[in-house]
Coordinates of C-alpha atoms in Angstrom, one line a residue:
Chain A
X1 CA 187.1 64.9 34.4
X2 CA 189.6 67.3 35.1
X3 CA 189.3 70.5 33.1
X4 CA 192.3 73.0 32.9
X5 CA 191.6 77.0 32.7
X6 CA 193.3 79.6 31.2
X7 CA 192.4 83.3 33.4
X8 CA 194.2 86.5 31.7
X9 CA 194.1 89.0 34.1
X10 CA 194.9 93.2 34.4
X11 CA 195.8 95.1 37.3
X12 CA 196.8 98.3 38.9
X13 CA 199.7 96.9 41.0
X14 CA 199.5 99.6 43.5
X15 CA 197.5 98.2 46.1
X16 CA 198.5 94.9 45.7
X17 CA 201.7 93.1 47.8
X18 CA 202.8 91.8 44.5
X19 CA 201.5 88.6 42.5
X20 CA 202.7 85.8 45.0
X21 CA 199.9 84.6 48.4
X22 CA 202.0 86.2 51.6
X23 CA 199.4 85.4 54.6
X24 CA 198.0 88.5 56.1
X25 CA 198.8 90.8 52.8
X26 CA 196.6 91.6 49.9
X27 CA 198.2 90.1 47.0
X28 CA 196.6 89.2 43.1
X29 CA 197.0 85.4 43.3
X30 CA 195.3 85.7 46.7
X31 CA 192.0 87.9 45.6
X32 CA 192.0 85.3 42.2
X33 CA 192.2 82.3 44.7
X34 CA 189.6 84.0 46.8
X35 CA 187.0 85.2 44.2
X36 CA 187.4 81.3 42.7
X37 CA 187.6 79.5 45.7
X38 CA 183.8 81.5 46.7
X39 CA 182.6 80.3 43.2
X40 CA 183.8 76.4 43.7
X41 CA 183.4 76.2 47.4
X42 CA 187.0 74.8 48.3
X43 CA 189.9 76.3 48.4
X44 CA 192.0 76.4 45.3
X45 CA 195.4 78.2 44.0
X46 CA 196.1 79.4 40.6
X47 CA 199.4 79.4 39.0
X48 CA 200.6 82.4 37.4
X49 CA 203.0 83.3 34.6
X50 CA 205.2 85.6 36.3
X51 CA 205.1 86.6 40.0
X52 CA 205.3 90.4 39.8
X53 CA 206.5 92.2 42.5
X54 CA 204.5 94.8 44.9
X55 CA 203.5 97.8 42.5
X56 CA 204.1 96.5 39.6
X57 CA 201.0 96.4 36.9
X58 CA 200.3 94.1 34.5
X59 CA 197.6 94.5 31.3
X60 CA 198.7 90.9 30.1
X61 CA 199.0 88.2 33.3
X62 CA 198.6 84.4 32.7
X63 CA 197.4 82.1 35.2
X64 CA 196.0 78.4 35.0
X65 CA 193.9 76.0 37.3
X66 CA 192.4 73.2 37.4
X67 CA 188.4 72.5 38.1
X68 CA 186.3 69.2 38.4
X69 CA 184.6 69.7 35.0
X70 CA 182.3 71.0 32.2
X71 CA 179.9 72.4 35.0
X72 CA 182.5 74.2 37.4
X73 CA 184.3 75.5 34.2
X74 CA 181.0 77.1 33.0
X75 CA 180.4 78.9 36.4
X76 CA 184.1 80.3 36.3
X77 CA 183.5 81.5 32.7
X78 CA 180.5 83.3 33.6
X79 CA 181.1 84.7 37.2
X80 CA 185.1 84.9 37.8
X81 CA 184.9 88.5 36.6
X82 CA 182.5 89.1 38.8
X83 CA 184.2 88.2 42.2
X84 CA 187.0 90.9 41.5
X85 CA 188.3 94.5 43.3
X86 CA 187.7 97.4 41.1
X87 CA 191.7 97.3 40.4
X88 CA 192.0 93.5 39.3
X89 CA 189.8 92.8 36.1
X90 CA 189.5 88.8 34.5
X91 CA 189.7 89.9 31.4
X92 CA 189.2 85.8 30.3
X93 CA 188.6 82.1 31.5
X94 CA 189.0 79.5 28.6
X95 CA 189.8 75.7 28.5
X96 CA 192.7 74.8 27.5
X97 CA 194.6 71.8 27.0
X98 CA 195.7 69.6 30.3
X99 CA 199.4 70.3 29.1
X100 CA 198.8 74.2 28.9
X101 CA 200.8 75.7 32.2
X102 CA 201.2 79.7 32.8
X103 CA 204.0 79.6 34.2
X104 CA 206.2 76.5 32.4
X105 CA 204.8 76.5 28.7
X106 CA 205.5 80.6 28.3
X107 CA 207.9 81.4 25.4
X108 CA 207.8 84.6 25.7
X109 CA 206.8 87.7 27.9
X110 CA 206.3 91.0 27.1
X111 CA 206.9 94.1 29.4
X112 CA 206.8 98.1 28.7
X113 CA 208.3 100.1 31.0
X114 CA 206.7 103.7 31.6
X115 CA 209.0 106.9 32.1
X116 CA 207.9 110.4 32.3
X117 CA 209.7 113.3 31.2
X118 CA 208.3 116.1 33.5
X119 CA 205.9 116.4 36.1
X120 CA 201.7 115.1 35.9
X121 CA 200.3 114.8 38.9
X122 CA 197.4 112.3 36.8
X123 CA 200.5 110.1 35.4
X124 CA 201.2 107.6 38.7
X125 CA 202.0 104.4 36.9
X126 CA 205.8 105.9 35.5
X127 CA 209.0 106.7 37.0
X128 CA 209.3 110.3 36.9
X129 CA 212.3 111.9 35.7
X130 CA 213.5 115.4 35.9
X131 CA 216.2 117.0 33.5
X132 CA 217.4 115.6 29.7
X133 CA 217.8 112.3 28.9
X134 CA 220.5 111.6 26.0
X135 CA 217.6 109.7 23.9
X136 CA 220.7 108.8 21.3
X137 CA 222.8 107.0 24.1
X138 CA 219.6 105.5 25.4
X139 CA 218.5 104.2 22.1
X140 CA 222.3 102.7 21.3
X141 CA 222.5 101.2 25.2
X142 CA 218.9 99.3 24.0
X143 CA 219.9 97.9 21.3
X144 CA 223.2 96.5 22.3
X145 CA 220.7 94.5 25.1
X146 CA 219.2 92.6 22.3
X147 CA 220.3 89.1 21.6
X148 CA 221.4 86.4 24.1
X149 CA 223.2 87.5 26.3
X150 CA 224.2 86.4 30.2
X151 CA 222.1 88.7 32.1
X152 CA 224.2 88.2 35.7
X153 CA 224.8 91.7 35.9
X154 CA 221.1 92.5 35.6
X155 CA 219.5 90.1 38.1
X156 CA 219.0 90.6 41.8
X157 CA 222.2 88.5 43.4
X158 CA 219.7 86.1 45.6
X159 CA 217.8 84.8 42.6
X160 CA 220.5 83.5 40.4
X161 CA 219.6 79.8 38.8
X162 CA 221.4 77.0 38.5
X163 CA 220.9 76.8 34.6
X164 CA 222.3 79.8 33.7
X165 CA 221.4 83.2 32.9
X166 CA 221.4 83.5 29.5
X167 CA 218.6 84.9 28.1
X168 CA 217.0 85.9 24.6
X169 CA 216.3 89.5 24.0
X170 CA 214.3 89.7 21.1
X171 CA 213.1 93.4 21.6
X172 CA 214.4 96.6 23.5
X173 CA 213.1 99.6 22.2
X174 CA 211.9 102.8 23.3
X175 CA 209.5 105.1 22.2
X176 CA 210.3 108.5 22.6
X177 CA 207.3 111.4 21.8
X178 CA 207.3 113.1 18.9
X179 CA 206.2 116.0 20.3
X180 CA 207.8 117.8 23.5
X181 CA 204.3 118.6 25.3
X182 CA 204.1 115.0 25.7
X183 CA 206.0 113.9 28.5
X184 CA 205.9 109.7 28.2
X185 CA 207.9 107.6 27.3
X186 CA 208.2 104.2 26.7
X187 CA 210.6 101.2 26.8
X188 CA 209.3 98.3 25.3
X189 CA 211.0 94.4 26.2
X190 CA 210.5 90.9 24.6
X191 CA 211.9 88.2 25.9
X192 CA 211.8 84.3 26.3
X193 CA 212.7 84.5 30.2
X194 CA 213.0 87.3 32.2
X195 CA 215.2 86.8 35.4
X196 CA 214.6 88.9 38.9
X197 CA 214.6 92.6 38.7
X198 CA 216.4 92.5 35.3
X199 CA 213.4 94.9 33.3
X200 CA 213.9 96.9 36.1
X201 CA 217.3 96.9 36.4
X202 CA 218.0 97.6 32.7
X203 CA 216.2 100.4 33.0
X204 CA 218.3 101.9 35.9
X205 CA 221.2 101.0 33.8
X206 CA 219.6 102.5 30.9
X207 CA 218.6 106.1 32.4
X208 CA 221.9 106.5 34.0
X209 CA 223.4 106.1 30.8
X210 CA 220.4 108.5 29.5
X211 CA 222.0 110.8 32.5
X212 CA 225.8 110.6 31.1
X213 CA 226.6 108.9 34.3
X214 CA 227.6 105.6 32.2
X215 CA 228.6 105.7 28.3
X216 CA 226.8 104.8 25.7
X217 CA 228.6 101.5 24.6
X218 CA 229.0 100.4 28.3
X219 CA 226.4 97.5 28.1
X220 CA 228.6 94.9 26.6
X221 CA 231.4 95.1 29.5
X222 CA 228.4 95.1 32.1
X223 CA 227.5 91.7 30.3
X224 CA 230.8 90.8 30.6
X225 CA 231.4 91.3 34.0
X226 CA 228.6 89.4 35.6
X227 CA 228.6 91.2 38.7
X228 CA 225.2 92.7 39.8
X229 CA 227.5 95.8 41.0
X230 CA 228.4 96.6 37.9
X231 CA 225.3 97.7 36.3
X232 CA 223.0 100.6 37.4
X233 CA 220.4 100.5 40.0
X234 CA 217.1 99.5 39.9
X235 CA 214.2 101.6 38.4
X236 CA 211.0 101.7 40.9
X237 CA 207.9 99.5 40.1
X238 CA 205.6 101.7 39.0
X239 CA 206.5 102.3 35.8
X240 CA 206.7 98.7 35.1
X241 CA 203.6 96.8 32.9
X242 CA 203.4 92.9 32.2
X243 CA 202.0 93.3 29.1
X244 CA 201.6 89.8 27.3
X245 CA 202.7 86.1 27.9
X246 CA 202.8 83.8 24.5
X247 CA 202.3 80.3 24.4
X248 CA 202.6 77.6 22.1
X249 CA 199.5 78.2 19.8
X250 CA 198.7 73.8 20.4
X251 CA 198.8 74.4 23.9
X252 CA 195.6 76.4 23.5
X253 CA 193.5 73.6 22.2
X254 CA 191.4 71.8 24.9
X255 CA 191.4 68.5 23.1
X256 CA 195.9 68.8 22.9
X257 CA 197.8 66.0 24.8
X258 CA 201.2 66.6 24.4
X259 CA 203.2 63.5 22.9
X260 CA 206.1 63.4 25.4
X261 CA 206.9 64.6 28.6
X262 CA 207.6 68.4 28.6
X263 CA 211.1 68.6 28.1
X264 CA 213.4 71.2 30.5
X265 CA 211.8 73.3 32.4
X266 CA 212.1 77.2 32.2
X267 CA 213.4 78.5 35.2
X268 CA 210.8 81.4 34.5
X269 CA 208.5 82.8 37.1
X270 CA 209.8 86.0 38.6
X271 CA 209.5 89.8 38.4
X272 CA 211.9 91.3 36.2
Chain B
X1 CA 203.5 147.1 52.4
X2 CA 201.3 144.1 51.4
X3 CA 201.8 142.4 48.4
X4 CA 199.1 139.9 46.8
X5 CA 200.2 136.6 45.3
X6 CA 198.9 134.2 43.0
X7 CA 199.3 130.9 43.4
X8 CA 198.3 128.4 40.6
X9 CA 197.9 124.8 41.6
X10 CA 197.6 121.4 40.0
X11 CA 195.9 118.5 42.1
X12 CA 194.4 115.1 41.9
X13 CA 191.0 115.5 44.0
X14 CA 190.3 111.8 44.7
X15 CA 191.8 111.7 48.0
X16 CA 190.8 115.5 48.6
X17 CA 187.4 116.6 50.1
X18 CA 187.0 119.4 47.8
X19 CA 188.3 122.6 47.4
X20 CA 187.0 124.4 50.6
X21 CA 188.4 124.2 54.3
X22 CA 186.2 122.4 56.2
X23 CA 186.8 120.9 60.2
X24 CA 188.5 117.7 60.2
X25 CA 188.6 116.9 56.3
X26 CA 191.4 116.9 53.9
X27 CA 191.1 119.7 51.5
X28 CA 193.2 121.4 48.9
X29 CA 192.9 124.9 50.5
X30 CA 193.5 123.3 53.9
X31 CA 196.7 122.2 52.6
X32 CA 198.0 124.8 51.0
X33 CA 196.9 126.9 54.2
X34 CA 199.1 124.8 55.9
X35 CA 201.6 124.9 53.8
X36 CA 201.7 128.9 53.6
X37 CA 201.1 129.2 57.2
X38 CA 203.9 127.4 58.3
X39 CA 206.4 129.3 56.3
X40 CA 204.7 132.3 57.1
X41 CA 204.7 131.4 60.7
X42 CA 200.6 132.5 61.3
X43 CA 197.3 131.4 60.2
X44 CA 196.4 132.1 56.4
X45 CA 193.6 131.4 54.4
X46 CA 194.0 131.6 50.6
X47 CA 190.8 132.8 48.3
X48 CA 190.1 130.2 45.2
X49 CA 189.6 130.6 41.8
X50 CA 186.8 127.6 42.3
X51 CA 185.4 125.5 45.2
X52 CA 185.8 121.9 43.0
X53 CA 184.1 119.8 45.4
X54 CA 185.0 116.4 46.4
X55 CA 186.7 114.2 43.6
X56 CA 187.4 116.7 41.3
X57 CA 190.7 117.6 39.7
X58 CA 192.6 120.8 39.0
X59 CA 194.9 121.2 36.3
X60 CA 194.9 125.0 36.9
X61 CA 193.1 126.2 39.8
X62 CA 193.9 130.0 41.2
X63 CA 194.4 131.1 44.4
X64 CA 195.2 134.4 46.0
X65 CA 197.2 135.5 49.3
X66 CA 198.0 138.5 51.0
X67 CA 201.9 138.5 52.8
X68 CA 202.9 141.7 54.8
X69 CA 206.0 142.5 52.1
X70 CA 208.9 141.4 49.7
X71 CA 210.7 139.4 52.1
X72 CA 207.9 137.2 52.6
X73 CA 207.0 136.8 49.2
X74 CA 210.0 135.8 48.5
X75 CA 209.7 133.3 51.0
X76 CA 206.5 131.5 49.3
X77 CA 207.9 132.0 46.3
X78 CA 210.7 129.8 47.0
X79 CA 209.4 127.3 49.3
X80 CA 206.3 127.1 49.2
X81 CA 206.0 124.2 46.8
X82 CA 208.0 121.7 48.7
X83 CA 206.1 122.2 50.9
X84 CA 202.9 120.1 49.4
X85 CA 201.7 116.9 49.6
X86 CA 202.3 114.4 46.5
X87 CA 198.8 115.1 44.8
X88 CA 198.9 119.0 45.2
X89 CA 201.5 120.7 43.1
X90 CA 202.1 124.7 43.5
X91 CA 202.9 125.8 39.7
X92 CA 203.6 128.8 40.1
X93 CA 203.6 131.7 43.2
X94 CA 203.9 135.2 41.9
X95 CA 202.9 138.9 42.7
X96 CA 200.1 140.6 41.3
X97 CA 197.9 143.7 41.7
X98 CA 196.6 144.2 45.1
X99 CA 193.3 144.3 43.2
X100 CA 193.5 140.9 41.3
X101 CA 191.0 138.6 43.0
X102 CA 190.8 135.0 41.8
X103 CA 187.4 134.4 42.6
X104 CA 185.8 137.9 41.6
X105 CA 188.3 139.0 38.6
X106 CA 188.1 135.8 37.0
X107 CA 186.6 136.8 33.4
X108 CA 186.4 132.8 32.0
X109 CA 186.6 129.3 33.3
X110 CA 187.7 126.2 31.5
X111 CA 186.9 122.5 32.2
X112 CA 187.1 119.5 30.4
X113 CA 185.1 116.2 31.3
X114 CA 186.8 112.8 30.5
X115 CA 184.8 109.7 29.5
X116 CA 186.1 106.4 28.8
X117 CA 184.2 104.2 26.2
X118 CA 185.1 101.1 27.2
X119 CA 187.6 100.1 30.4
X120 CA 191.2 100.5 31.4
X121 CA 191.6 100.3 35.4
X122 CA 194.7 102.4 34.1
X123 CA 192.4 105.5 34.0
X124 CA 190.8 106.0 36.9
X125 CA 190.2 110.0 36.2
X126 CA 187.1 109.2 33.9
X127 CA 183.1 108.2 33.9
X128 CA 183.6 104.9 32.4
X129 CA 180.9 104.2 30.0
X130 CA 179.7 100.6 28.6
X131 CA 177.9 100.4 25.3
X132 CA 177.8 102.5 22.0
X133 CA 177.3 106.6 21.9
X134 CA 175.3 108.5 19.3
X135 CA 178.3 110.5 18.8
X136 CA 176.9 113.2 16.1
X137 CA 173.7 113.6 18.6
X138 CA 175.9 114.3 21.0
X139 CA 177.9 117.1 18.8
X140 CA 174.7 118.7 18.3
X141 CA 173.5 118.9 21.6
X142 CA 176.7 120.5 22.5
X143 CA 176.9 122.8 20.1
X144 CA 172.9 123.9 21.2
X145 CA 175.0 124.8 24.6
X146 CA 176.6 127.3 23.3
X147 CA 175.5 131.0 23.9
X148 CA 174.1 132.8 26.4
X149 CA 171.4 130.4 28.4
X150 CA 169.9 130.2 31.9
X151 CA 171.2 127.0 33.1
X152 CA 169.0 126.9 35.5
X153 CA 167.9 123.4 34.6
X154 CA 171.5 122.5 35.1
X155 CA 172.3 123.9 38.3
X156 CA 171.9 122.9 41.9
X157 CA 168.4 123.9 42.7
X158 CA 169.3 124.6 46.5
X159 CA 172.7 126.8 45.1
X160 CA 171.0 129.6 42.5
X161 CA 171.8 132.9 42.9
X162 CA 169.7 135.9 43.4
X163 CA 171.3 137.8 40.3
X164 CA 170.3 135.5 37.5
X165 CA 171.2 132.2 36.1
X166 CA 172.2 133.1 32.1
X167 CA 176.0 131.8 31.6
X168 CA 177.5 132.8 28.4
X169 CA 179.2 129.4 27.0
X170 CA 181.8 129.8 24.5
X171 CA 182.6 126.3 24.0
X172 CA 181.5 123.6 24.5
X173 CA 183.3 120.6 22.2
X174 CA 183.6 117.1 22.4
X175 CA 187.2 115.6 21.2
X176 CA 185.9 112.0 20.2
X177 CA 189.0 109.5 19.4
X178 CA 189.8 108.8 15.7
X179 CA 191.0 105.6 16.5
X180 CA 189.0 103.0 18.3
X181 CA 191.6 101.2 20.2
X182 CA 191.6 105.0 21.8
X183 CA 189.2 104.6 25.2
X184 CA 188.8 108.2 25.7
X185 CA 186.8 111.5 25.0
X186 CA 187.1 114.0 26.1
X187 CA 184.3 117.4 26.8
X188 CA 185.6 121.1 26.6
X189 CA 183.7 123.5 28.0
X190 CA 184.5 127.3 29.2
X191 CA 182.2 130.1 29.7
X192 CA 182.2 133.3 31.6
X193 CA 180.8 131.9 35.1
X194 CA 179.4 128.4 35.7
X195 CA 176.3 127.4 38.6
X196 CA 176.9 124.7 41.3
X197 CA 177.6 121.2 39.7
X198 CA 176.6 122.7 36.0
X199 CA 178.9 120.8 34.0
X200 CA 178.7 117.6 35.5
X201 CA 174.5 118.1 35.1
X202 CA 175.7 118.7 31.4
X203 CA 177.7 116.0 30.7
X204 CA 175.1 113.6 32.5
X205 CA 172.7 114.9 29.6
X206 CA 174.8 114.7 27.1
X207 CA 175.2 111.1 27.9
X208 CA 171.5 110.3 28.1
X209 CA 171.1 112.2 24.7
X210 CA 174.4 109.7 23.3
X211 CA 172.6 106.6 24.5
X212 CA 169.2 107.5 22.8
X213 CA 167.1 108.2 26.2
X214 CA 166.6 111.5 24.9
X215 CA 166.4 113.4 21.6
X216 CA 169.4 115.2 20.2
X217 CA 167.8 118.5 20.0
X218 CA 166.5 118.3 23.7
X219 CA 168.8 121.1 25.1
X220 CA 166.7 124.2 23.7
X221 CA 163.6 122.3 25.4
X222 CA 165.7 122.1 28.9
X223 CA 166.7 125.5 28.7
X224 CA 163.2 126.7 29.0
X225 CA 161.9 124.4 31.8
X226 CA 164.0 126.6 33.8
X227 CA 163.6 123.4 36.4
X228 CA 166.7 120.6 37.3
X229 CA 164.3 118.0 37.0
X230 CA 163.7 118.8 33.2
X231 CA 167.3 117.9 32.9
X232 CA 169.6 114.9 32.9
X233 CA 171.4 113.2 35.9
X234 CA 174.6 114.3 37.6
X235 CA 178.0 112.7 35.6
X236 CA 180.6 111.4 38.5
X237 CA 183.0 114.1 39.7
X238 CA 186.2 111.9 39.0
X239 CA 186.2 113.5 35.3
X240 CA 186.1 116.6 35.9
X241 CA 189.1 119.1 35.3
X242 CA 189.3 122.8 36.3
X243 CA 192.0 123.4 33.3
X244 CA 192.5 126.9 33.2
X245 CA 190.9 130.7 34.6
X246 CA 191.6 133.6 32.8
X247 CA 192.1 137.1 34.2
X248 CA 192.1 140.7 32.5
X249 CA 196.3 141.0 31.9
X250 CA 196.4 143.8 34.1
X251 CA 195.5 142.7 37.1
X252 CA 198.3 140.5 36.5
X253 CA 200.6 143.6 37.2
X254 CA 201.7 144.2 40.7
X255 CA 201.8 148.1 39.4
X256 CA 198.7 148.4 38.6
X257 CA 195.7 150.0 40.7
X258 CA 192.2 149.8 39.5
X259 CA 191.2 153.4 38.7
X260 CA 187.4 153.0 40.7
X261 CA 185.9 150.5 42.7
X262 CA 185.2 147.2 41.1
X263 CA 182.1 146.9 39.2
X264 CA 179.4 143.9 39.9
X265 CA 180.5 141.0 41.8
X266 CA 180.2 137.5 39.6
X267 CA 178.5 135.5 41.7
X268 CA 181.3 132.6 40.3
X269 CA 183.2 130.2 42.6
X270 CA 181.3 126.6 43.0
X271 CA 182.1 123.4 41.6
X272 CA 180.2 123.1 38.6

C-alpha cells in the first residue's frame, strides 16, 4: 500500500542551483531525490512546497513523496538524514495522509528576509546595506503591503497566472535592533501565496523607500498600477529564508481521506 | 623618511591557509601583500600581530608596514582596502611610531571560541556539539585558567620556546545562553602571550571536562604534568576568533621614539 511522506528540510541556499532538478547542476530536490532514490533503489522525485531560487535558504521547506509501504517508510525515517551534504539537513520524515501535498494543500508560507546595517564579514546570508535607512517610512511602506492586494507590480513579468494575482498578506513587519552595535535586521512575511520574486521584490521596493528614493505612502499606487516597472528592484537572494509552510492540521493524519476532490488549486510553487 | 603603518584586518579564515605566506597557498598576509604591493608598485611583506593558522578567523588581527614617506601612506591609506578580496576586510590603515611592532609590542591578546549546542547549518563559524554540557564544571575549570601557568600541557609540544612556557591569563569566561532556543556559547579568553594552538587545546578540555570525561577540578592537575598528553584534544579551528591586540598607547604615536632599545622579545605570534 502506498504510503505518503512528509520530509521538512533546511538549507544554506548558497551552493545550491535553487530548489527545482536542472540536469548537470546541483540543486536541493536533486540531492533529496538522490539521497532517497540510494535508500529505495529506484529513482524517485519529491515534490516541494516552494521552488526557491539559487541562493536562497530556507529553515522551513516542505516536500512529500510517495513509497511502497510500512517497510520503505521506516528506512526513510531512520536513514534520509543520513544521505545528506553538510548544507542540506532532513530535519523530518512522517506519514501523512494520501491527500497531504507540499506544494497544493499549503495555506500559508512564511519568509524573513535578512538585511544588515553595516559591514560583518561572518554575516553572508543578508543583503548588506551601507548608509541610513528611514526605519519610519520602511515601517509605514510594510504595513500598507498587508491585506489582499493584486501583487502585479511585485511579480517577475514571465510568471504572471491566469487566476489572478491577488494575494493575502497577513504579516509584513520588520524588526529593527534595539541597540545600534547590532547591525541586522529583519523583515518578516506571511502569506497564503507568494508569487515569483515578489518577497524579493518588496524588499527592493521597500529599501528604496528606506533610501528616500520612493515616499513613504507610495505602495498603494504601485498596487494600483500593476506594472512590474513601477515598483523597485529586486533585493538579492541571500538575505532571503523560507521559514515555515502550514497545512491544514487534518491533512497531517495518516489515516485522513479527504471527502471530496480537492477543490481549486493554488497556483503556489515559486520563489518569491 | 619612512613611516610605519598599521593595518587592522577583519577576515573569515575558512577559505584562507592561515595567516602566514606560504608558496602556492592562499593566505591572509599573501593577500594583503598583494594588495600593498601593487599600490606600492614593489614587493612588500607586512609583519602580523598573529600567525592564525588555517580556518581561523580574525576580527581584529594587526599588521605592520614600512612605506618610504607621506605620499605613500596616503596611498594605502586610501586604497588599500578596495583593494581586498570579499573575506578580508582592511579596518583601518594608519601611521604609528616607527617603533610600534605588531608582533613584538603587542602587550595582550584576545580570542573568543564559539560553540554551538545543538545545530544550525546557518553557523558554520563554531564546533558544533551534540548532547548536554556540565555547564558550572565548565565555569570552574575556566576560572582555574586564570593566572599565571605554564601551559605547557596546552601547547604544541614540537612549537615551545626556549624562554619559558608561563602565560598570564586574565580571562578566561564562558558567555553560556540564557535562553535555550539560543544555539551558542561563547569562550573569552586574553592573556599577555599565548603558545602554538593553546586555546584551541583549552577549549578541547574544557569540553571533555563539560561532558563528564574528566573532573571539573582537573586543570590544576594538567598544569603540573607539564606534558600535552596530560591534556585534552585539539577543539576545530573554525571557532576561533583573534578579537582584539592591545598595544602600549604610545607606540600608537607616529611622534613618539622609544627612549632605549626595546627590552625582551615576547616570544608571541602563533596561532594558539
Amino acid at each position: 500500500m502506498t504510503v505518503r511522506l512528509r520530509i521538512d528540510l533546511a538549507y544554506v541556499g548558497t551552493e545550491f542551483h535553487g530548489w527545482q532538478v536542472q540536469p548537470g547542476l546541483r540543486t536541493v530536490q536533486g540531492e533529496l531525490a538522490r539521497g532517497a532514490g540510494r535508500l529505495l533503489g529506484r529513482e524517485v522525485l519529491p515534490v516541494g512546497a516552494g521552488r526557491t531560487d539559487t541562493g536562497v535558504h530556507a529553515r522551513g521547506q516542505v516536500a512529500h513523496l510517495d513509497v511502497a509501504g510500512a517497510a520503505e517508510a521506516e528506512r526513510l525515517v531512520r536513514a534520509l538524514a543520513g544521505t545528506m551534504p553538510p548544507d542540506l539537513a532532513v530535519t523530518g520524515v512522517r506519514q501523512v495522509s494520501p491527500d497531504f501535498n507540499a506544494r497544493l494543500s499549503a495555506t500559508s508560507r512564511r519568509y524573513s528576509y535578512h538585511l544588515l546595517l553595516g559591514r560583518d564579514l561572518f554575516r553572508p546570508h543578508c543583503w548588506q546595506l551601507d548608509g541610513d535607512l528611514d526605519r519610519t517610512a520602511m515601517d509605514r511602506a510594510a504595513a500598507d503591503l498587508v491585506g489582499a492586494h493584486d501583487f502585479t507590480s511585485f511579480c517577475k513579468a514571465a510568471s504572471l497566472k491566469d487566476d489572478g494575482n491577488v494575494c493575502r498578506v497577513d504579516v509584513c513587519r520588520f524588526d529593527w535592533p534595539a541597540d545600534s552595535a547590532i547591525l541586522s535586521a529583519v523583515l518578516h512575511v506571511r502569506a497564503n501565496r507568494f508569487l515569483h520574486h515578489m518577497v524579493r521584490n518588496l524588499v527592493g521596493t521597500l529599501v528604496e523607500i528606506g533610501r528616500g528614493r520612493r515616499p513613504a505612502d507610495d505602495v498603494p499606487a504601485i498596487f494600483a498600477a500593476c506594472a512590474r516597472s513601477r515598483a523597485g528592484g529586486m533585493a538579492p537572494p541571500q538575505g532571503l529564508v523560507l521559514e515555515e509552510v502550514q497545512y491544514p492540521g487534518r491533512l497531517l493524519d495518516p489515516a485522513w481521506r479527504e471527502p471530496a476532490a480537492p477543490g481549486a488549486r493554488s497556483p503556489e510553487g515559486e520563489s518569491p
